[in-house]
PDB file of C-alpha atoms and ligand atoms in Angstrom:
ATOM      1  CA  MET O   1      67.057   0.344  52.200  1.00  0.00           C
ATOM      2  CA  ARG O   2      69.793  -1.943  53.386  1.00  0.00           C
ATOM      3  CA  THR O   3      72.094  -3.480  50.818  1.00  0.00           C
ATOM      4  CA  ALA O   4      74.165  -6.551  51.581  1.00  0.00           C
ATOM      5  CA  ALA O   5      77.718  -5.781  52.601  1.00  0.00           C
ATOM      6  CA  ARG O   6      80.418  -7.577  50.675  1.00  0.00           C
ATOM      7  CA  ILE O   7      81.738 -10.722  52.315  1.00  0.00           C
ATOM      8  CA  ARG O   8      85.501 -10.991  51.877  1.00  0.00           C
ATOM      9  CA  PRO O   9      86.393 -14.224  50.090  1.00  0.00           C
ATOM     10  CA  LYS O  10      89.188 -16.408  51.433  1.00  0.00           C
ATOM     11  CA  ASN O  11      92.369 -16.539  49.364  1.00  0.00           C
ATOM     12  CA  LYS O  12      94.084 -19.750  48.239  1.00  0.00           C
ATOM     13  CA  VAL O  13      96.370 -19.947  51.268  1.00  0.00           C
ATOM     14  CA  GLU O  14      93.426 -19.481  53.627  1.00  0.00           C
ATOM     15  CA  LEU O  15      91.350 -22.083  51.766  1.00  0.00           C
ATOM     16  CA  ALA O  16      94.200 -24.578  52.069  1.00  0.00           C
ATOM     17  CA  LYS O  17      94.265 -24.021  55.821  1.00  0.00           C
ATOM     18  CA  MET O  18      90.498 -24.450  56.076  1.00  0.00           C
ATOM     19  CA  ARG O  19      90.781 -27.705  54.137  1.00  0.00           C
ATOM     20  CA  GLU O  20      93.136 -28.974  56.850  1.00  0.00           C
ATOM     21  CA  SER O  21      90.854 -28.125  59.785  1.00  0.00           C
ATOM     22  CA  GLY O  22      87.891 -29.397  57.784  1.00  0.00           C
ATOM     23  CA  ARG O  23      89.648 -32.692  57.123  1.00  0.00           C
ATOM     24  CA  ILE O  24      90.004 -33.316  60.864  1.00  0.00           C
ATOM     25  CA  VAL O  25      86.265 -32.777  61.312  1.00  0.00           C
ATOM     26  CA  GLY O  26      85.541 -35.079  58.370  1.00  0.00           C
ATOM     27  CA  GLU O  27      87.767 -37.776  59.846  1.00  0.00           C
ATOM     28  CA  ILE O  28      85.839 -37.664  63.102  1.00  0.00           C
ATOM     29  CA  LEU O  29      82.402 -37.886  61.489  1.00  0.00           C
ATOM     30  CA  ALA O  30      83.621 -40.806  59.368  1.00  0.00           C
ATOM     31  CA  ALA O  31      85.082 -42.619  62.368  1.00  0.00           C
ATOM     32  CA  VAL O  32      81.909 -42.039  64.394  1.00  0.00           C
ATOM     33  CA  THR O  33      79.963 -43.974  61.751  1.00  0.00           C
ATOM     34  CA  ALA O  34      81.673 -47.149  62.949  1.00  0.00           C
ATOM     35  CA  MET O  35      81.262 -46.244  66.640  1.00  0.00           C
ATOM     36  CA  ILE O  36      77.507 -45.614  66.564  1.00  0.00           C
ATOM     37  CA  LYS O  37      75.740 -48.610  68.066  1.00  0.00           C
ATOM     38  CA  PRO O  38      73.392 -49.358  70.935  1.00  0.00           C
ATOM     39  CA  GLY O  39      75.199 -48.975  74.261  1.00  0.00           C
ATOM     40  CA  VAL O  40      77.717 -46.330  73.240  1.00  0.00           C
ATOM     41  CA  THR O  41      77.390 -43.073  75.179  1.00  0.00           C
ATOM     42  CA  PRO O  42      77.604 -39.565  73.748  1.00  0.00           C
ATOM     43  CA  LEU O  43      80.324 -38.899  76.312  1.00  0.00           C
ATOM     44  CA  GLU O  44      82.450 -41.682  74.789  1.00  0.00           C
ATOM     45  CA  LEU O  45      82.026 -40.153  71.322  1.00  0.00           C
ATOM     46  CA  ASP O  46      82.995 -36.772  72.732  1.00  0.00           C
ATOM     47  CA  GLU O  47      86.133 -38.160  74.359  1.00  0.00           C
ATOM     48  CA  PHE O  48      87.140 -39.857  71.118  1.00  0.00           C
ATOM     49  CA  ALA O  49      86.609 -36.643  69.137  1.00  0.00           C
ATOM     50  CA  GLU O  50      88.533 -34.439  71.540  1.00  0.00           C
ATOM     51  CA  GLY O  51      91.432 -36.918  71.572  1.00  0.00           C
ATOM     52  CA  HIS O  52      91.525 -37.049  67.784  1.00  0.00           C
ATOM     53  CA  ILE O  53      91.334 -33.263  67.412  1.00  0.00           C
ATOM     54  CA  ARG O  54      94.119 -32.639  69.923  1.00  0.00           C
ATOM     55  CA  GLY O  55      96.173 -35.502  68.479  1.00  0.00           C
ATOM     56  CA  ARG O  56      96.168 -33.647  65.174  1.00  0.00           C
ATOM     57  CA  GLY O  57      97.415 -30.485  66.875  1.00  0.00           C
ATOM     58  CA  ALA O  58      94.029 -28.764  66.621  1.00  0.00           C
ATOM     59  CA  LYS O  59      91.511 -27.618  69.224  1.00  0.00           C
ATOM     60  CA  PRO O  60      87.777 -28.279  69.502  1.00  0.00           C
ATOM     61  CA  SER O  61      85.908 -25.210  68.231  1.00  0.00           C
ATOM     62  CA  PHE O  62      82.942 -25.761  70.521  1.00  0.00           C
ATOM     63  CA  LYS O  63      84.588 -26.393  73.894  1.00  0.00           C
ATOM     64  CA  GLY O  64      84.281 -23.175  75.868  1.00  0.00           C
ATOM     65  CA  TYR O  65      82.364 -21.434  73.065  1.00  0.00           C
ATOM     66  CA  HIS O  66      79.998 -19.213  75.069  1.00  0.00           C
ATOM     67  CA  GLY O  67      80.717 -21.688  77.877  1.00  0.00           C
ATOM     68  CA  PHE O  68      79.732 -24.876  76.016  1.00  0.00           C
ATOM     69  CA  PRO O  69      81.264 -27.684  78.126  1.00  0.00           C
ATOM     70  CA  LYS O  70      82.168 -30.337  75.540  1.00  0.00           C
ATOM     71  CA  SER O  71      83.901 -30.850  72.185  1.00  0.00           C
ATOM     72  CA  LEU O  72      80.912 -32.232  70.263  1.00  0.00           C
ATOM     73  CA  CYS O  73      77.263 -31.252  70.215  1.00  0.00           C
ATOM     74  CA  ILE O  74      75.310 -34.513  70.358  1.00  0.00           C
ATOM     75  CA  SER O  75      71.553 -34.348  69.908  1.00  0.00           C
ATOM     76  CA  VAL O  76      69.339 -37.446  70.226  1.00  0.00           C
ATOM     77  CA  ASN O  77      65.874 -37.986  68.672  1.00  0.00           C
ATOM     78  CA  GLU O  78      63.739 -34.885  69.409  1.00  0.00           C
ATOM     79  CA  GLU O  79      66.874 -32.868  70.166  1.00  0.00           C
ATOM     80  CA  VAL O  80      67.620 -30.592  67.214  1.00  0.00           C
ATOM     81  CA  VAL O  81      71.030 -29.061  67.975  1.00  0.00           C
ATOM     82  CA  HIS O  82      73.425 -28.130  70.800  1.00  0.00           C
ATOM     83  CA  GLY O  83      72.875 -31.244  72.931  1.00  0.00           C
ATOM     84  CA  ILE O  84      75.523 -31.740  75.629  1.00  0.00           C
ATOM     85  CA  PRO O  85      77.188 -35.183  75.471  1.00  0.00           C
ATOM     86  CA  GLY O  86      76.226 -37.242  78.528  1.00  0.00           C
ATOM     87  CA  ARG O  87      76.308 -40.752  79.959  1.00  0.00           C
ATOM     88  CA  ARG O  88      72.927 -42.025  78.763  1.00  0.00           C
ATOM     89  CA  PRO O  89      73.694 -44.837  76.292  1.00  0.00           C
ATOM     90  CA  LEU O  90      72.226 -44.742  72.801  1.00  0.00           C
ATOM     91  CA  VAL O  91      69.551 -47.377  72.257  1.00  0.00           C
ATOM     92  CA  ASP O  92      68.387 -49.338  69.253  1.00  0.00           C
ATOM     93  CA  GLY O  93      66.088 -47.147  67.151  1.00  0.00           C
ATOM     94  CA  ASP O  94      67.553 -43.773  68.177  1.00  0.00           C
ATOM     95  CA  VAL O  95      68.744 -41.167  65.732  1.00  0.00           C
ATOM     96  CA  VAL O  96      71.728 -39.134  66.900  1.00  0.00           C
ATOM     97  CA  THR O  97      73.262 -35.981  65.494  1.00  0.00           C
ATOM     98  CA  VAL O  98      76.977 -35.402  65.955  1.00  0.00           C
ATOM     99  CA  ASP O  99      78.113 -31.840  65.275  1.00  0.00           C
ATOM    100  CA  CYS O 100      81.877 -31.253  65.302  1.00  0.00           C
ATOM    101  CA  GLY O 101      84.121 -28.222  64.964  1.00  0.00           C
ATOM    102  CA  ALA O 102      87.905 -27.978  64.983  1.00  0.00           C
ATOM    103  CA  ILE O 103      90.300 -25.058  64.784  1.00  0.00           C
ATOM    104  CA  LEU O 104      93.778 -25.562  63.326  1.00  0.00           C
ATOM    105  CA  ASP O 105      96.310 -22.790  62.888  1.00  0.00           C
ATOM    106  CA  GLY O 106      93.543 -20.230  63.459  1.00  0.00           C
ATOM    107  CA  TRP O 107      90.996 -21.619  60.976  1.00  0.00           C
ATOM    108  CA  HIS O 108      87.756 -23.447  61.745  1.00  0.00           C
ATOM    109  CA  GLY O 109      85.941 -26.384  60.171  1.00  0.00           C
ATOM    110  CA  ASP O 110      82.356 -27.293  61.113  1.00  0.00           C
ATOM    111  CA  ALA O 111      80.209 -30.254  60.050  1.00  0.00           C
ATOM    112  CA  ALA O 112      77.418 -32.462  61.347  1.00  0.00           C
ATOM    113  CA  ARG O 113      75.476 -35.546  60.443  1.00  0.00           C
ATOM    114  CA  THR O 114      72.640 -37.576  61.897  1.00  0.00           C
ATOM    115  CA  TYR O 115      73.195 -41.309  62.328  1.00  0.00           C
ATOM    116  CA  ALA O 116      70.735 -44.159  62.768  1.00  0.00           C
ATOM    117  CA  VAL O 117      71.376 -46.351  65.818  1.00  0.00           C
ATOM    118  CA  GLY O 118      70.634 -49.987  65.006  1.00  0.00           C
ATOM    119  CA  ALA O 119      67.221 -50.630  63.478  1.00  0.00           C
ATOM    120  CA  VAL O 120      65.406 -47.312  63.005  1.00  0.00           C
ATOM    121  CA  GLU O 121      61.784 -46.929  61.902  1.00  0.00           C
ATOM    122  CA  PRO O 122      61.197 -45.870  58.280  1.00  0.00           C
ATOM    123  CA  GLU O 123      60.036 -42.310  58.983  1.00  0.00           C
ATOM    124  CA  SER O 124      63.307 -41.506  60.737  1.00  0.00           C
ATOM    125  CA  LEU O 125      65.346 -42.971  57.889  1.00  0.00           C
ATOM    126  CA  GLU O 126      63.339 -40.814  55.514  1.00  0.00           C
ATOM    127  CA  LEU O 127      64.007 -37.783  57.722  1.00  0.00           C
ATOM    128  CA  LEU O 128      67.754 -38.428  57.453  1.00  0.00           C
ATOM    129  CA  ARG O 129      67.557 -38.898  53.688  1.00  0.00           C
ATOM    130  CA  VAL O 130      65.598 -35.686  53.174  1.00  0.00           C
ATOM    131  CA  CYS O 131      67.857 -33.631  55.439  1.00  0.00           C
ATOM    132  CA  GLU O 132      71.062 -34.828  53.769  1.00  0.00           C
ATOM    133  CA  GLY O 133      69.492 -34.323  50.346  1.00  0.00           C
ATOM    134  CA  ALA O 134      68.540 -30.784  51.337  1.00  0.00           C
ATOM    135  CA  LEU O 135      72.114 -30.085  52.376  1.00  0.00           C
ATOM    136  CA  MET O 136      73.428 -31.321  49.037  1.00  0.00           C
ATOM    137  CA  ALA O 137      70.790 -29.337  47.136  1.00  0.00           C
ATOM    138  CA  GLY O 138      72.035 -26.212  48.900  1.00  0.00           C
ATOM    139  CA  VAL O 139      75.667 -27.138  48.327  1.00  0.00           C
ATOM    140  CA  ALA O 140      74.990 -27.472  44.584  1.00  0.00           C
ATOM    141  CA  GLU O 141      74.150 -23.739  44.475  1.00  0.00           C
ATOM    142  CA  MET O 142      77.532 -22.734  45.938  1.00  0.00           C
ATOM    143  CA  ARG O 143      78.838 -21.462  42.594  1.00  0.00           C
ATOM    144  CA  PRO O 144      80.220 -18.137  41.406  1.00  0.00           C
ATOM    145  CA  SER O 145      77.494 -15.631  40.457  1.00  0.00           C
ATOM    146  CA  ARG O 146      74.693 -17.514  42.223  1.00  0.00           C
ATOM    147  CA  LYS O 147      73.078 -15.637  45.093  1.00  0.00           C
ATOM    148  CA  LEU O 148      73.006 -16.668  48.712  1.00  0.00           C
ATOM    149  CA  GLY O 149      69.216 -16.725  48.466  1.00  0.00           C
ATOM    150  CA  ASP O 150      69.551 -19.471  45.821  1.00  0.00           C
ATOM    151  CA  VAL O 151      71.241 -21.691  48.426  1.00  0.00           C
ATOM    152  CA  SER O 152      68.465 -21.080  50.945  1.00  0.00           C
ATOM    153  CA  ARG O 153      65.769 -21.584  48.337  1.00  0.00           C
ATOM    154  CA  ALA O 154      67.275 -24.880  47.124  1.00  0.00           C
ATOM    155  CA  VAL O 155      67.440 -26.329  50.649  1.00  0.00           C
ATOM    156  CA  GLU O 156      63.838 -25.413  51.402  1.00  0.00           C
ATOM    157  CA  ALA O 157      62.562 -26.537  48.000  1.00  0.00           C
ATOM    158  CA  PHE O 158      64.149 -29.975  48.363  1.00  0.00           C
ATOM    159  CA  VAL O 159      62.464 -30.576  51.730  1.00  0.00           C
ATOM    160  CA  LYS O 160      59.086 -29.401  50.395  1.00  0.00           C
ATOM    161  CA  ARG O 161      59.350 -31.450  47.239  1.00  0.00           C
ATOM    162  CA  GLU O 162      60.433 -34.672  48.941  1.00  0.00           C
ATOM    163  CA  SER O 163      58.431 -34.688  52.163  1.00  0.00           C
ATOM    164  CA  SER O 164      55.931 -33.132  54.527  1.00  0.00           C
ATOM    165  CA  PHE O 165      58.742 -32.433  57.000  1.00  0.00           C
ATOM    166  CA  SER O 166      59.583 -28.891  58.077  1.00  0.00           C
ATOM    167  CA  VAL O 167      62.722 -26.766  57.994  1.00  0.00           C
ATOM    168  CA  VAL O 168      63.897 -25.238  61.270  1.00  0.00           C
ATOM    169  CA  ARG O 169      63.899 -21.442  61.019  1.00  0.00           C
ATOM    170  CA  GLN O 170      65.410 -20.340  64.312  1.00  0.00           C
ATOM    171  CA  TYR O 171      68.891 -21.721  63.605  1.00  0.00           C
ATOM    172  CA  VAL O 172      70.792 -21.138  60.380  1.00  0.00           C
ATOM    173  CA  GLY O 173      74.073 -21.738  58.567  1.00  0.00           C
ATOM    174  CA  HIS O 174      76.862 -19.197  58.610  1.00  0.00           C
ATOM    175  CA  GLY O 175      80.067 -17.847  57.239  1.00  0.00           C
ATOM    176  CA  ILE O 176      83.134 -19.486  58.770  1.00  0.00           C
ATOM    177  CA  GLY O 177      86.866 -18.825  58.814  1.00  0.00           C
ATOM    178  CA  ARG O 178      88.960 -17.331  61.591  1.00  0.00           C
ATOM    179  CA  ALA O 179      85.739 -17.263  63.601  1.00  0.00           C
ATOM    180  CA  LEU O 180      83.391 -20.222  63.954  1.00  0.00           C
ATOM    181  CA  HIS O 181      80.427 -18.011  63.094  1.00  0.00           C
ATOM    182  CA  GLU O 182      80.937 -15.158  60.642  1.00  0.00           C
ATOM    183  CA  GLU O 183      78.578 -13.185  58.452  1.00  0.00           C
ATOM    184  CA  PRO O 184      76.499 -13.967  56.507  1.00  0.00           C
ATOM    185  CA  GLN O 185      73.766 -15.998  58.132  1.00  0.00           C
ATOM    186  CA  VAL O 186      72.635 -18.753  55.745  1.00  0.00           C
ATOM    187  CA  PRO O 187      68.969 -19.535  56.380  1.00  0.00           C
ATOM    188  CA  ASN O 188      67.521 -22.834  55.214  1.00  0.00           C
ATOM    189  CA  TYR O 189      64.440 -21.104  53.834  1.00  0.00           C
ATOM    190  CA  TYR O 190      64.005 -18.231  51.431  1.00  0.00           C
ATOM    191  CA  GLU O 191      62.584 -14.920  52.424  1.00  0.00           C
ATOM    192  CA  PRO O 192      62.818 -11.884  50.177  1.00  0.00           C
ATOM    193  CA  GLY O 193      64.622  -9.071  51.926  1.00  0.00           C
ATOM    194  CA  PHE O 194      66.672 -11.282  54.206  1.00  0.00           C
ATOM    195  CA  PRO O 195      69.898  -9.318  54.818  1.00  0.00           C
ATOM    196  CA  PHE O 196      72.201 -11.364  52.582  1.00  0.00           C
ATOM    197  CA  SER O 197      69.784 -13.108  50.219  1.00  0.00           C
ATOM    198  CA  GLU O 198      71.018 -10.912  47.325  1.00  0.00           C
ATOM    199  CA  LEU O 199      74.691 -11.527  48.110  1.00  0.00           C
ATOM    200  CA  VAL O 200      76.416 -12.687  44.914  1.00  0.00           C
ATOM    201  CA  LEU O 201      78.677 -15.670  45.587  1.00  0.00           C
ATOM    202  CA  GLU O 202      82.357 -15.316  44.729  1.00  0.00           C
ATOM    203  CA  VAL O 203      85.255 -17.737  44.470  1.00  0.00           C
ATOM    204  CA  GLY O 204      86.644 -18.072  48.002  1.00  0.00           C
ATOM    205  CA  HIS O 205      83.376 -17.657  49.870  1.00  0.00           C
ATOM    206  CA  VAL O 206      83.186 -20.323  52.567  1.00  0.00           C
ATOM    207  CA  PHE O 207      79.919 -21.026  54.319  1.00  0.00           C
ATOM    208  CA  ALA O 208      78.665 -23.727  56.659  1.00  0.00           C
ATOM    209  CA  ILE O 209      75.459 -25.009  55.075  1.00  0.00           C
ATOM    210  CA  GLU O 210      73.408 -26.815  57.710  1.00  0.00           C
ATOM    211  CA  PRO O 211      69.741 -27.652  57.324  1.00  0.00           C
ATOM    212  CA  MET O 212      67.873 -28.898  60.378  1.00  0.00           C
ATOM    213  CA  VAL O 213      64.724 -30.772  59.378  1.00  0.00           C
ATOM    214  CA  ASN O 214      61.936 -31.732  61.787  1.00  0.00           C
ATOM    215  CA  ALA O 215      59.448 -34.560  61.287  1.00  0.00           C
ATOM    216  CA  GLY O 216      56.636 -32.337  62.601  1.00  0.00           C
ATOM    217  CA  THR O 217      56.460 -28.634  63.367  1.00  0.00           C
ATOM    218  CA  HIS O 218      59.425 -26.364  62.677  1.00  0.00           C
ATOM    219  CA  ASP O 219      58.995 -24.837  66.135  1.00  0.00           C
ATOM    220  CA  VAL O 220      61.714 -25.514  68.683  1.00  0.00           C
ATOM    221  CA  ARG O 221      62.440 -24.637  72.297  1.00  0.00           C
ATOM    222  CA  VAL O 222      65.505 -24.648  74.547  1.00  0.00           C
ATOM    223  CA  LEU O 223      65.742 -26.944  77.584  1.00  0.00           C
ATOM    224  CA  ASP O 224      66.598 -25.838  81.121  1.00  0.00           C
ATOM    225  CA  ASP O 225      70.288 -26.602  80.526  1.00  0.00           C
ATOM    226  CA  LEU O 226      70.130 -23.468  78.308  1.00  0.00           C
ATOM    227  CA  TRP O 227      71.806 -25.370  75.451  1.00  0.00           C
ATOM    228  CA  THR O 228      69.791 -28.295  74.189  1.00  0.00           C
ATOM    229  CA  VAL O 229      67.304 -27.297  71.483  1.00  0.00           C
ATOM    230  CA  VAL O 230      64.353 -29.697  71.085  1.00  0.00           C
ATOM    231  CA  THR O 231      61.371 -29.834  68.767  1.00  0.00           C
ATOM    232  CA  ALA O 232      58.278 -28.179  70.251  1.00  0.00           C
ATOM    233  CA  ASP O 233      56.127 -31.228  69.453  1.00  0.00           C
ATOM    234  CA  GLY O 234      58.611 -33.876  70.616  1.00  0.00           C
ATOM    235  CA  ARG O 235      58.949 -35.418  67.167  1.00  0.00           C
ATOM    236  CA  ARG O 236      62.360 -36.201  65.733  1.00  0.00           C
ATOM    237  CA  SER O 237      64.842 -33.941  64.013  1.00  0.00           C
ATOM    238  CA  ALA O 238      67.848 -34.361  61.704  1.00  0.00           C
ATOM    239  CA  HIS O 239      70.813 -32.092  60.967  1.00  0.00           C
ATOM    240  CA  PHE O 240      73.464 -32.339  58.231  1.00  0.00           C
ATOM    241  CA  GLU O 241      76.242 -29.803  57.723  1.00  0.00           C
ATOM    242  CA  HIS O 242      79.345 -29.242  55.635  1.00  0.00           C
ATOM    243  CA  THR O 243      81.782 -26.354  55.430  1.00  0.00           C
ATOM    244  CA  VAL O 244      81.680 -25.512  51.715  1.00  0.00           C
ATOM    245  CA  ALA O 245      83.904 -23.332  49.537  1.00  0.00           C
ATOM    246  CA  VAL O 246      82.878 -21.667  46.283  1.00  0.00           C
ATOM    247  CA  THR O 247      85.535 -22.467  43.665  1.00  0.00           C
ATOM    248  CA  GLU O 248      85.914 -21.871  39.903  1.00  0.00           C
ATOM    249  CA  ASP O 249      84.967 -25.519  39.438  1.00  0.00           C
ATOM    250  CA  GLY O 250      81.900 -25.360  41.659  1.00  0.00           C
ATOM    251  CA  PRO O 251      81.248 -26.235  45.281  1.00  0.00           C
ATOM    252  CA  GLN O 252      83.999 -27.912  47.271  1.00  0.00           C
ATOM    253  CA  LEU O 253      83.274 -29.703  50.546  1.00  0.00           C
ATOM    254  CA  LEU O 254      86.055 -28.848  52.988  1.00  0.00           C
ATOM    255  CA  THR O 255      84.861 -31.155  55.771  1.00  0.00           C
ATOM    256  CA  LEU O 256      85.640 -34.480  54.106  1.00  0.00           C
ATOM    257  CA  PRO O 257      88.149 -36.972  55.516  1.00  0.00           C
TER     258      PRO O 257
HETATM  259 MG1  LIG K   1      78.108 -27.436  63.281  1.00  0.00          MG
HETATM  260 MG1  LIG K   2      77.675 -24.602  61.940  1.00  0.00          MG
END
């Protein structure tokens, strides 16, 4: 039987560095809030983000990652994650996910949020509310002596309690630090026997918690560009993410401005 390997916690110096890279990511997602409107293109958002990241002496985590061509992942409507920013303007009623990563002094930050463009129909607003609530329900479990499975269970339970939406299973959260994606995987659903579900959380553990919630089926597929993940049924999807540290005082969001 496999037992979960220990995940090395970050020390105080490392956490301070991750707070700095996380802050840059948080600044971008906050600034994007004011930029999201009908007519703006994902490419314009990407150019803004790359300029801001480089202006702060950091580098985009995503650009060149397994060949990804841009600094942000931007996913519109039925796109779940990993959309490539392009020139098609956002239109009134869209929902758009901006996922941003930055590396500063060797340490990564990673966060995402889904924004409403103009006047959005009620189901989509509800989708955003439920997905962000699920993220925060998971974050609340990021405390010493909780188990990783408690985080997964809390995310899934929130979505089930609040809605008939579904949690994406094929993409998960992750450890983060000197690498953008480290062990453990952090699923947004609970399954007994998942490799790290029994991992006991320690002060200094830093994980990217990132539920993706679909209006319809949880099934997804990848488009011909080999990046963009869309819902199998064409209904909409939302995605919220923070890089979160376990501290003595409870969870700390590192990706805030
Ligand atoms: Mg991300
Ligand atoms: Mg991530």
